[in-house]
Coordinates of C-alpha atoms in Angstrom, one line a residue:
M142 CA -14.9 149.3 -5.7
P143 CA -14.4 149.9 -1.9
Q144 CA -17.6 151.8 -1.4
E145 CA -19.7 149.2 -3.4
N146 CA -18.3 147.3 -0.7
S147 CA -19.2 149.0 2.6
L148 CA -22.9 149.7 0.6
I149 CA -23.2 146.0 0.7
D150 CA -21.8 145.0 4.2
A151 CA -24.2 148.2 5.4
I152 CA -27.5 146.5 3.8
Q153 CA -26.3 142.8 4.5
K154 CA -26.4 144.0 8.9
L155 CA -29.6 145.8 8.2
I156 CA -31.1 142.4 6.6
E157 CA -29.6 140.9 9.6
A158 CA -30.4 143.0 12.1
V159 CA -34.2 143.1 10.8
L160 CA -34.7 139.2 10.4
S161 CA -33.0 138.8 14.2
A162 CA -35.5 141.5 15.4
L163 CA -38.5 139.1 14.1
G164 CA -37.3 135.9 15.5
Y165 CA -35.1 134.5 12.6
K166 CA -31.8 133.0 13.3
T167 CA -29.1 134.1 10.8
T168 CA -26.4 131.9 11.5
K169 CA -25.7 128.4 11.3
K170 CA -27.1 126.0 14.3
R171 CA -24.2 124.3 15.7
T172 CA -25.1 120.4 15.4
W173 CA -24.0 118.0 18.2
H174 CA -23.9 114.6 15.5
Q175 CA -21.0 112.3 17.3
H176 CA -19.1 110.7 14.6
V177 CA -16.5 107.6 15.6
V178 CA -13.6 107.9 13.2
P179 CA -10.5 105.7 12.9
Y180 CA -7.7 106.9 14.7
Q181 CA -4.0 106.5 14.7
D182 CA -4.1 102.9 16.2
G183 CA -7.8 103.1 17.2
W184 CA -10.8 105.2 17.2
A185 CA -11.7 108.4 18.3
V186 CA -15.0 110.8 18.7
R187 CA -15.1 114.0 17.3
R188 CA -18.5 116.1 16.9
E189 CA -19.9 117.2 13.6
G190 CA -17.6 119.6 12.3
N191 CA -15.0 120.0 14.5
K192 CA -11.6 118.9 13.4
R193 CA -9.8 118.3 17.4
I194 CA -11.6 115.0 18.8
T195 CA -13.4 114.5 21.5
S196 CA -11.6 111.3 22.8
K197 CA -9.8 108.6 21.9
H198 CA -10.3 104.5 22.4
R199 CA -8.8 101.6 21.4
K200 CA -11.5 99.5 20.4
Q201 CA -14.6 101.2 18.4
S202 CA -17.2 99.7 21.2
T203 CA -15.8 101.3 23.4
A204 CA -16.0 104.5 21.5
I205 CA -19.6 103.3 20.0
N206 CA -20.5 103.8 24.0
K207 CA -18.7 107.3 24.1
A208 CA -20.3 108.5 21.5
K209 CA -24.0 107.3 22.8
I210 CA -23.7 109.0 25.9
L211 CA -23.2 112.5 24.2
A212 CA -25.6 112.0 21.6
K213 CA -28.3 111.4 23.9
R214 CA -27.4 114.4 26.3
Y215 CA -27.7 116.8 23.1
D216 CA -30.8 114.7 21.1
A217 CA -28.5 114.2 18.3
D218 CA -26.9 111.8 16.2
V219 CA -24.2 108.3 16.2
V220 CA -22.1 108.4 13.0
I221 CA -20.6 104.7 13.0
H222 CA -17.5 105.3 10.1
R223 CA -15.7 102.1 9.0
E224 CA -12.0 101.4 9.0
S225 CA -11.9 102.6 5.2
G226 CA -13.4 106.1 6.2
G227 CA -16.9 105.2 5.1
I228 CA -20.5 105.5 7.0
R229 CA -21.5 102.4 8.2
D230 CA -24.2 103.1 10.5
R231 CA -26.2 106.4 12.0
I232 CA -28.4 106.0 15.4
S233 CA -30.5 108.8 15.8
Y234 CA -31.4 109.8 19.4
R235 CA -33.0 113.1 18.5
E236 CA -36.9 114.2 20.0
D237 CA -38.5 114.9 16.6

């Protein structure tokens, strides 16, 4: 079994090296979408995929403004959540 795993790992590394040499990206691209989510007594801004929050605010409108600034900077989306956690709105700042 260990020999099979090392062979599979070697083949996977070889494929990744060939794809990389050809200009293909083999890793998932990082997203910068900003989520406005309920947090403790107020609201927070969190980048998609992060557990840690970027900033916390007393009012949702303040959190939305902060998320818009970050989304514009990184050509991303702002995803606004309801207090229940569901998605209320999505604002896109991506340039296609």
